[in-house]
CSV table of C-alpha atoms in Angstrom, one decimal:
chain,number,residue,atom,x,y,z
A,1,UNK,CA,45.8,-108.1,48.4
A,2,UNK,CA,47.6,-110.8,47.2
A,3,UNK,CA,50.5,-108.7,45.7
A,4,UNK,CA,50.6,-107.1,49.1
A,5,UNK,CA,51.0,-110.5,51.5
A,6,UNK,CA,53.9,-111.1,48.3
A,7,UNK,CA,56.4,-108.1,49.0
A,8,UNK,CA,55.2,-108.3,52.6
A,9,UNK,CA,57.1,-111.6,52.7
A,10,UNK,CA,60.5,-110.4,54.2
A,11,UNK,CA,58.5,-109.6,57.7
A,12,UNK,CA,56.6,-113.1,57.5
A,13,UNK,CA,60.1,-114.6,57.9
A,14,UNK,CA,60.9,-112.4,60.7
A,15,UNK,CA,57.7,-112.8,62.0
A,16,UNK,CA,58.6,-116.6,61.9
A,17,UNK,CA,61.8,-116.2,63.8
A,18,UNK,CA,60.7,-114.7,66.5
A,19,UNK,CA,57.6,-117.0,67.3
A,20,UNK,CA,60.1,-120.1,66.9
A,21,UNK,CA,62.3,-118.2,69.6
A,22,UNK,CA,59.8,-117.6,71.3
A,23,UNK,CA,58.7,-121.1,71.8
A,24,UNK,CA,62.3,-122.3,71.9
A,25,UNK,CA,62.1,-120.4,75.2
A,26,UNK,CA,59.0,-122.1,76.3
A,27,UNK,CA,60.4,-125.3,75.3
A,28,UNK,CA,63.8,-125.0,77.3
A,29,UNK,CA,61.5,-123.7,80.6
A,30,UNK,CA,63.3,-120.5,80.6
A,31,UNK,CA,59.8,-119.1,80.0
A,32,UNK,CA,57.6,-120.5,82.2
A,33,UNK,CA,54.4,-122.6,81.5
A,34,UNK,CA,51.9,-123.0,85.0
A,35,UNK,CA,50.2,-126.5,84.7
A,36,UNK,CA,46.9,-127.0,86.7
A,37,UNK,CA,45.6,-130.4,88.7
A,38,UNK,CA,42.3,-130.3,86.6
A,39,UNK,CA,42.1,-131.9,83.6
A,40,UNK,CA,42.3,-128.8,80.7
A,41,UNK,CA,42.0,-129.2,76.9
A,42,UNK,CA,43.0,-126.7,75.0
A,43,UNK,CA,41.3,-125.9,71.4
A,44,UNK,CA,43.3,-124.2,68.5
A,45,UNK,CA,44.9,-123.6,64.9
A,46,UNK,CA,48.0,-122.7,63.9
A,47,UNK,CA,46.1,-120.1,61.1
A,48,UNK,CA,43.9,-117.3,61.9
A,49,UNK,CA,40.5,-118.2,61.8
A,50,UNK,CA,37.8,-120.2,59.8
A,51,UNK,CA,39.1,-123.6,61.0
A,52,UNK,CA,35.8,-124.0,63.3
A,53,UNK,CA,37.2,-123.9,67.0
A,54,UNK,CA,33.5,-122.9,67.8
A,55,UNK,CA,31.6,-126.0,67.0
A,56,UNK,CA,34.6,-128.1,68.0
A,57,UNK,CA,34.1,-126.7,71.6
A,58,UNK,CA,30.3,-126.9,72.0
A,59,UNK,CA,30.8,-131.0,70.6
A,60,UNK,CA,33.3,-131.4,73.6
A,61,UNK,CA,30.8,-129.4,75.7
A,62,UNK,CA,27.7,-131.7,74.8
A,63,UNK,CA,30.3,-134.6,75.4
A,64,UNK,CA,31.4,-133.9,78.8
A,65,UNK,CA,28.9,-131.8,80.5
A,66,UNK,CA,26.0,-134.5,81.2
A,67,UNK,CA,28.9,-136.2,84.2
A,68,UNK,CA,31.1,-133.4,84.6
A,69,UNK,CA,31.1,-130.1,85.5
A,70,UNK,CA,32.7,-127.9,82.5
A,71,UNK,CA,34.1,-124.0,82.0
A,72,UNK,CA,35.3,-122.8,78.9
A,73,UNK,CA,37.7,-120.3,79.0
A,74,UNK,CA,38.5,-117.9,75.8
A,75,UNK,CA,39.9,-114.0,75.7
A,76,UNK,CA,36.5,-113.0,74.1
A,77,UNK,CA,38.0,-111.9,71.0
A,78,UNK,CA,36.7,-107.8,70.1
A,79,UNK,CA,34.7,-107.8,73.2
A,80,UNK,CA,34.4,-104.1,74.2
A,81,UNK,CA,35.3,-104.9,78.2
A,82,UNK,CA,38.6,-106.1,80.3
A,83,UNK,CA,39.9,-108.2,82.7
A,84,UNK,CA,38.2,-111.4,84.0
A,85,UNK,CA,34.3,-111.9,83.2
A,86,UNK,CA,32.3,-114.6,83.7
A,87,UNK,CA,28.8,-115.1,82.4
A,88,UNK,CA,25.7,-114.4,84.1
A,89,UNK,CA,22.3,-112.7,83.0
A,90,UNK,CA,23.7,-109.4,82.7
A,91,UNK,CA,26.4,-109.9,80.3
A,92,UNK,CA,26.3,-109.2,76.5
A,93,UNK,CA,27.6,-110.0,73.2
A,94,UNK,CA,29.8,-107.0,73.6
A,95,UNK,CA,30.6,-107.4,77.1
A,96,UNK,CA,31.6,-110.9,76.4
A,97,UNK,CA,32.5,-111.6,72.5
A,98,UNK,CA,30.4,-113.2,70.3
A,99,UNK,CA,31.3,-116.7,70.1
A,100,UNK,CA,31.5,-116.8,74.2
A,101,UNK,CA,28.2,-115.3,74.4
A,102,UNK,CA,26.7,-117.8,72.0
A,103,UNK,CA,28.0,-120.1,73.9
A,104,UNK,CA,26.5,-118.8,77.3
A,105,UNK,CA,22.7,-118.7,75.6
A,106,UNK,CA,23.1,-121.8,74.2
A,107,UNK,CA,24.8,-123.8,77.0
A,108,UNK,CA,23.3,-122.1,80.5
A,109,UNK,CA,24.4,-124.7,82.8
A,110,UNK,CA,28.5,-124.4,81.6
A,111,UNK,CA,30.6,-121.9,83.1
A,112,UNK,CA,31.5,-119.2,80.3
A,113,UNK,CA,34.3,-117.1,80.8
A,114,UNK,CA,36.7,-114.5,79.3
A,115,UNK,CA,40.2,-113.4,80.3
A,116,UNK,CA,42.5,-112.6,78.0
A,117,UNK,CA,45.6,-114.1,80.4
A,118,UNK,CA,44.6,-117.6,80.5
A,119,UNK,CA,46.3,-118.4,83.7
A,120,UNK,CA,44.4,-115.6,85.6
A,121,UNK,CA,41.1,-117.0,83.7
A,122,UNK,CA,41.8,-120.7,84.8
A,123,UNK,CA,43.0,-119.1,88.8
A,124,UNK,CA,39.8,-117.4,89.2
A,125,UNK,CA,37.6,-120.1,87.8
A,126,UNK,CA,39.2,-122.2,90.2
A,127,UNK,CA,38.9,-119.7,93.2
A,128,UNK,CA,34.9,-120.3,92.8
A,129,UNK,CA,33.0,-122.4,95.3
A,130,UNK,CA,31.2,-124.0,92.6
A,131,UNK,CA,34.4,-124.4,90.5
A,132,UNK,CA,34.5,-126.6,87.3
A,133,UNK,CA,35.6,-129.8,87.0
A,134,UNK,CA,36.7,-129.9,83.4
A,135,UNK,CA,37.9,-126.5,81.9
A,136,UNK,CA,38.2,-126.0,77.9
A,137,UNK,CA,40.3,-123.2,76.3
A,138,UNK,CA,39.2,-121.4,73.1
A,139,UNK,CA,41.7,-120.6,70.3
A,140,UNK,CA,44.9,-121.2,73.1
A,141,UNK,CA,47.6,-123.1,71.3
A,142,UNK,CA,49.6,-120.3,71.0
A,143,UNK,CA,49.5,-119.7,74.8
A,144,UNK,CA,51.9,-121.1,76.0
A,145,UNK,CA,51.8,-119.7,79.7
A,146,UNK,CA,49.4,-122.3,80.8
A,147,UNK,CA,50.2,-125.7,80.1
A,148,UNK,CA,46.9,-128.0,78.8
A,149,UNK,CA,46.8,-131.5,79.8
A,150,UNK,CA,45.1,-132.4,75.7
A,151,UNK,CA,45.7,-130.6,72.8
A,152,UNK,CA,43.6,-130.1,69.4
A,153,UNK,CA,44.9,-128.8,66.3
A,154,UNK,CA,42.2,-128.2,64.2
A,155,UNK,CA,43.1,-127.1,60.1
A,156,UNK,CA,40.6,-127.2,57.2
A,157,UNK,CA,40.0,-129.6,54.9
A,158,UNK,CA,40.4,-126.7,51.7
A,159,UNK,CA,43.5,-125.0,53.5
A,160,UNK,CA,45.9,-127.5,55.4
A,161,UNK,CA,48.5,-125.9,58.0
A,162,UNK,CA,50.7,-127.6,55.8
A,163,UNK,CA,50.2,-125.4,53.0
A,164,UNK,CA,50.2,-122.3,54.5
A,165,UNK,CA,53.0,-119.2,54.9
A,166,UNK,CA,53.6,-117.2,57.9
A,167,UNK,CA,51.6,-114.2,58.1
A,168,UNK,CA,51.3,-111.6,56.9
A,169,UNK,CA,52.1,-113.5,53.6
A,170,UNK,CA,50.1,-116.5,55.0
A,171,UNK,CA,47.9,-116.9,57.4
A,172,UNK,CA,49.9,-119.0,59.8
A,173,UNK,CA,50.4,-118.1,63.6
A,174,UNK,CA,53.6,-119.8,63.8
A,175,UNK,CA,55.5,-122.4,62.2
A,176,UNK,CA,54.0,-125.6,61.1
A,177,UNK,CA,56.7,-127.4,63.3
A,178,UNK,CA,54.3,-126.1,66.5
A,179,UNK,CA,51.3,-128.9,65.4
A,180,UNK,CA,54.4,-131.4,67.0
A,181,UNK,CA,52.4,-129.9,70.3
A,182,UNK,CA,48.9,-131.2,69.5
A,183,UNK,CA,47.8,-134.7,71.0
A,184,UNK,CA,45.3,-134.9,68.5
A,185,UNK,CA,44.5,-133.4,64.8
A,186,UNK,CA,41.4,-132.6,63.5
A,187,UNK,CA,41.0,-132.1,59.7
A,188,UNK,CA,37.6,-129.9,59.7
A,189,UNK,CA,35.4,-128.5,56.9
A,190,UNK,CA,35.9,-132.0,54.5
A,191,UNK,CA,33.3,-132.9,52.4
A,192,UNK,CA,30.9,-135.4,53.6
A,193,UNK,CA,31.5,-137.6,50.9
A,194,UNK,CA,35.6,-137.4,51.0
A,195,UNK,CA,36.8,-140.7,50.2
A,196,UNK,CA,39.5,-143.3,51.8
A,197,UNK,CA,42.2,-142.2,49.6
A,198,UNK,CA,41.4,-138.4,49.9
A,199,UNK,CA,41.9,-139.4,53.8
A,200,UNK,CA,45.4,-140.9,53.3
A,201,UNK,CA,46.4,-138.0,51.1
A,202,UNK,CA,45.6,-136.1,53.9
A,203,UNK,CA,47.6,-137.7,56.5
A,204,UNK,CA,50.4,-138.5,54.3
A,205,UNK,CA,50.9,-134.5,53.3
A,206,UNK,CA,50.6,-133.6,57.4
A,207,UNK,CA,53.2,-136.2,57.6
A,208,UNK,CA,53.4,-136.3,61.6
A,209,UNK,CA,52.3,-139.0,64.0
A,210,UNK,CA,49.9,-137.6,65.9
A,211,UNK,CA,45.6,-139.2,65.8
A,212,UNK,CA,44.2,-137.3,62.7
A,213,UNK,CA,40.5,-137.4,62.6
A,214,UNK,CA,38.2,-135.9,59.8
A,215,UNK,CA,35.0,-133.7,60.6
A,216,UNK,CA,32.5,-131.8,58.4
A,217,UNK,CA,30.4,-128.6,59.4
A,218,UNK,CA,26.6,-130.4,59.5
A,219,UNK,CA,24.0,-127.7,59.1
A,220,UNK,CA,20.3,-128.0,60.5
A,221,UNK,CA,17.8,-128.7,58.8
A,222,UNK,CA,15.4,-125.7,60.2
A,223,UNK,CA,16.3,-122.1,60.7
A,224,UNK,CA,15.3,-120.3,64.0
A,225,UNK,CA,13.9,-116.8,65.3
A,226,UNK,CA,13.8,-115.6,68.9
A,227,UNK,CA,10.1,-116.3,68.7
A,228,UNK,CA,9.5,-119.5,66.0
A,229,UNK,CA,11.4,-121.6,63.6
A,230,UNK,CA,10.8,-122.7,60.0
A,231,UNK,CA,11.9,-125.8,57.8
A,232,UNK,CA,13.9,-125.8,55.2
A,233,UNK,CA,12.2,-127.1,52.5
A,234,UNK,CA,9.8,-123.8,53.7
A,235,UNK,CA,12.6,-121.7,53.6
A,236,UNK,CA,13.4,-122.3,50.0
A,237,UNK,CA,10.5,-120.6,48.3
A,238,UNK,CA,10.4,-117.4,50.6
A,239,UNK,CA,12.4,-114.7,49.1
A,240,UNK,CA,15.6,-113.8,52.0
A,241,UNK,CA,18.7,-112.1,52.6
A,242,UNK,CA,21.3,-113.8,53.7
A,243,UNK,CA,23.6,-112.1,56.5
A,244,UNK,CA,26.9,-112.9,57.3
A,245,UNK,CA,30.1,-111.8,59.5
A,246,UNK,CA,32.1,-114.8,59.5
A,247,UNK,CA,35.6,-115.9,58.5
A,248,UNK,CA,34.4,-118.4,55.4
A,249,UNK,CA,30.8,-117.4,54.7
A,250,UNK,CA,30.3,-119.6,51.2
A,251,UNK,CA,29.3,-122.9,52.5
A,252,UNK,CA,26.6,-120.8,54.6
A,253,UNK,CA,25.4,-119.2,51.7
A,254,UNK,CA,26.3,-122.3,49.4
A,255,UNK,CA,23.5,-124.1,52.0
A,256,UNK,CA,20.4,-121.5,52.0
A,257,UNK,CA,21.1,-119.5,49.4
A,258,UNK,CA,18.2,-119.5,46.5
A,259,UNK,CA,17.4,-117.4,43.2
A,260,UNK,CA,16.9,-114.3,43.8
A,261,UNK,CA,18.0,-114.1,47.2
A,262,UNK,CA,20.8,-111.5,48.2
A,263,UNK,CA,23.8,-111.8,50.1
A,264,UNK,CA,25.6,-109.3,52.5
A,265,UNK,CA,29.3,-110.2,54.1
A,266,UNK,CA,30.7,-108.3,56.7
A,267,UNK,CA,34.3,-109.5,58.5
A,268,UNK,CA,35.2,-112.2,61.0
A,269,UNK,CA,33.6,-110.9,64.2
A,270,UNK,CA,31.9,-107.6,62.8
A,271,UNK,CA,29.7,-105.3,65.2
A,272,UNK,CA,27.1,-103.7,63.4
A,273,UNK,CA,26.8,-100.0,63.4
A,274,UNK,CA,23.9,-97.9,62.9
A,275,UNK,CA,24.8,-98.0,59.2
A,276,UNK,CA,25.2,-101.3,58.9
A,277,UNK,CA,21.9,-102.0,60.3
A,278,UNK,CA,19.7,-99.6,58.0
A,279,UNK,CA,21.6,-100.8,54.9
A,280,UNK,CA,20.6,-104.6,56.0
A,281,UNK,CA,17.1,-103.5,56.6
A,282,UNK,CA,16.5,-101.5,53.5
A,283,UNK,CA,18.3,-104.8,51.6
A,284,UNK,CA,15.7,-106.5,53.4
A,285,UNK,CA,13.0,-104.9,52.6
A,286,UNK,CA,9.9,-107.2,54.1
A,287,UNK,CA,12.2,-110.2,53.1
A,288,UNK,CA,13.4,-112.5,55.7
A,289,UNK,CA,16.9,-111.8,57.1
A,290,UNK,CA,19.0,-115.2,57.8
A,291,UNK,CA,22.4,-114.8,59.4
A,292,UNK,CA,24.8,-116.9,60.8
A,293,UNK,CA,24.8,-118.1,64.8
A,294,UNK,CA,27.7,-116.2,66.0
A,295,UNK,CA,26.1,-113.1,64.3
A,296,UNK,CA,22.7,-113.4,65.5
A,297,UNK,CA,23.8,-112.8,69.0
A,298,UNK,CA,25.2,-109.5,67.7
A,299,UNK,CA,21.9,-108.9,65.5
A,300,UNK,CA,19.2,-110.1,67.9
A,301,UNK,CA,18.7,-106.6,69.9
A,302,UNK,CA,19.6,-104.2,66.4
A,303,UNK,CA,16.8,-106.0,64.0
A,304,UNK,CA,13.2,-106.8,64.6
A,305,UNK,CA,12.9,-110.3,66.0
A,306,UNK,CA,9.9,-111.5,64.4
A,307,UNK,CA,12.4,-110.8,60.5
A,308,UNK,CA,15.3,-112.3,62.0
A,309,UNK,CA,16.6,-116.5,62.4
A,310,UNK,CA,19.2,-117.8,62.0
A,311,UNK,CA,20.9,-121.2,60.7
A,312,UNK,CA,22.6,-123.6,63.5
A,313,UNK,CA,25.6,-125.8,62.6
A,314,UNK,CA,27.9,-128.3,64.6
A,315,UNK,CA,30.9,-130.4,64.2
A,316,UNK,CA,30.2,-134.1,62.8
A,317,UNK,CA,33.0,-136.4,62.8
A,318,UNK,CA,32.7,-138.6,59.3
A,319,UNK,CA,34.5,-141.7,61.0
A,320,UNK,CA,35.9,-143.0,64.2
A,321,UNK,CA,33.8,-140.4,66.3
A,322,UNK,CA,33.5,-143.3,69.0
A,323,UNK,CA,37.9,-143.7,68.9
A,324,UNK,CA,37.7,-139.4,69.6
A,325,UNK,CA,35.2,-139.4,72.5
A,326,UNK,CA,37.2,-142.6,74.0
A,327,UNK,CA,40.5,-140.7,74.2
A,328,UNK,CA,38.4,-137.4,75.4
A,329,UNK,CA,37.2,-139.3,78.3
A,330,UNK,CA,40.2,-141.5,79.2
A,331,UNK,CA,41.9,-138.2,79.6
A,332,UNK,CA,39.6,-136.3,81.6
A,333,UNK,CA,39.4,-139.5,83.9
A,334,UNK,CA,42.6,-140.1,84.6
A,335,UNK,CA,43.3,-136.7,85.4
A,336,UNK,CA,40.3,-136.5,87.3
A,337,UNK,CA,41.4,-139.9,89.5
A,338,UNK,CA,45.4,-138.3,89.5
């Protein structure tokens, strides 16, 4: 693979062109952007994946959605549908995408919604009698056809936009020069313990003046079935397999895994076929089967309930959480008073 993304390398610089020219034309307004009187943030990377958009959006959710009324907005990324869907009791994991539908079970008073063209997305949200107040876009740095009013950049900790190629010989959307559009940077995935000076290596290799903040993935401290939950420390003894369709998968098995225990990874956003499902249950055995949160709502309906939890996580900010929240809410309010 990594010979591959090597002789690849003559399309990741055409690849490279073309977004830059392609934002050059967004940046000159002979494309245009739509801007929206509501205050939008938008949520994003410049890489593909792993850099935890997910979590980042449900803290913002938990943030804003006790005073104001919020809609997240994504393209519902492998969803098997089309067009414009918002969430109510008949949609699905496939219907919606994974990490939108998560978002629906675990947040039932937020308006969840998919549309691939974020502009339509935002128009019809808006066209709603009960329309949001605050409206969040999923993975939409690169779209450039609606114009957010706050933008996060998030990159990880391990794998800094800074040191990354254009795909396919990287993993990088566009070029690193696009994080000059983000309001604020979010280094995510650091360790918990990561020091001052780590920190200042950190912004010093970014190298742009822009509010970095650092934030860690904080795992719970119980796992949970449809039906019950169990503790950790009584996790540890039972014999389980871990399940996982993620884009980094080892701190998740890193945090449950114990001897003797057996591990299964499928890819980013994986929907389990019939074959996939009797492979993890003959794995499984009359073990436990522990997955992941995005994967569970993909899971729930294929495995028996009572053999199935899974492991939540969120986004903890490791310092100056109360500085992040402060410029999240000035901005909401003074687009909410303009």
């Amino acid at each position: 693979m990594i010979f591959l993304r090597k002789i690849l390398f003559p399309l990741a610089i055409l690849y490279g062109w073309i977004t830059q020219f392609r934002n050059f034309l967004y940046d000159k307004g002979i494309l245009k952007s739509y801007s929206f009187d509501i205050p939008i943030i938008a949520v994003g990377n410049l890489s593909v994946g792993g850099t935890g958009k997910t979590p980042q959006i449900e803290y913002l959710i938990r943030l804003l959605s006790e005073n104001y009324k919020v809609a997240t907005l994504s393209r519902g990324y492998k969803r098997k549908s089309k067009g414009f869907i918002l969430a109510n009791e008949n949609v699905t994991a496939a219907s919606l995408g994974d990490e939108p539908y998560q978002m629906h079970l675990k947040f039932p008073n937020v308006q969840v919604a998919v549309d691939v063209d974020r502009k339509n997305g935002i128009e019809q949200l808006l066209a709603q009698k009960n329309k949001p107040e605050i409206i969040v876009l999923d993975d939409a740095f690169q779209h450039r056809r609606v114009k957010a009013g706050l933008y996060i950049l998030l990159t990880t900790f391990e794998e800094l936009y800074i040191d990354d190629f254009m795909l396919p010989t990287g993993n990088l959307r566009e070029n690193i020069s696009g994080a000059k559009r983000a309001d604020i940077i979010i280094v995510s995935k650091c360790p918990v313990t990561i020091s001052e000076s780590d920190r200042q290596r950190v912004k010093d290799k970014l190298n742009i003046d822009k509010p970095i903040y650092f934030s860690t993935i904080a795992y719970d401290d119980s796992v949970y079935s449809a039906e019950s939950s169990l503790r950790m420390d009584e996790l540890k003894s039972i014999s389980k397999l871990l399940v996982a369709g993620i884009a980094n998968p080892k701190p998740f098995f890193a945090y449950l895994q114990s001897e003797g225990d057996e591990v299964m990874v499928f890819p980013d956003h994986h929907y389990f076929s019939e074959n996939d499902i009797n492979l993890i249950l003959k794995k499984a055995e009359n073990k436990l089967i522990v997955t992941t949160e995005k994967d569970f709502v993909r899971l729930i309906y294929q495995l028996p309930s009572s053999q199935l939890f899974y492991l939540k996580m969120k986004t903890m900010f490791l310092i100056d959480e109360a500085n992040f929240n402060t410029i999240i809410l000035n901005f909401v309010t003074a687009k909410n008073v303009d």
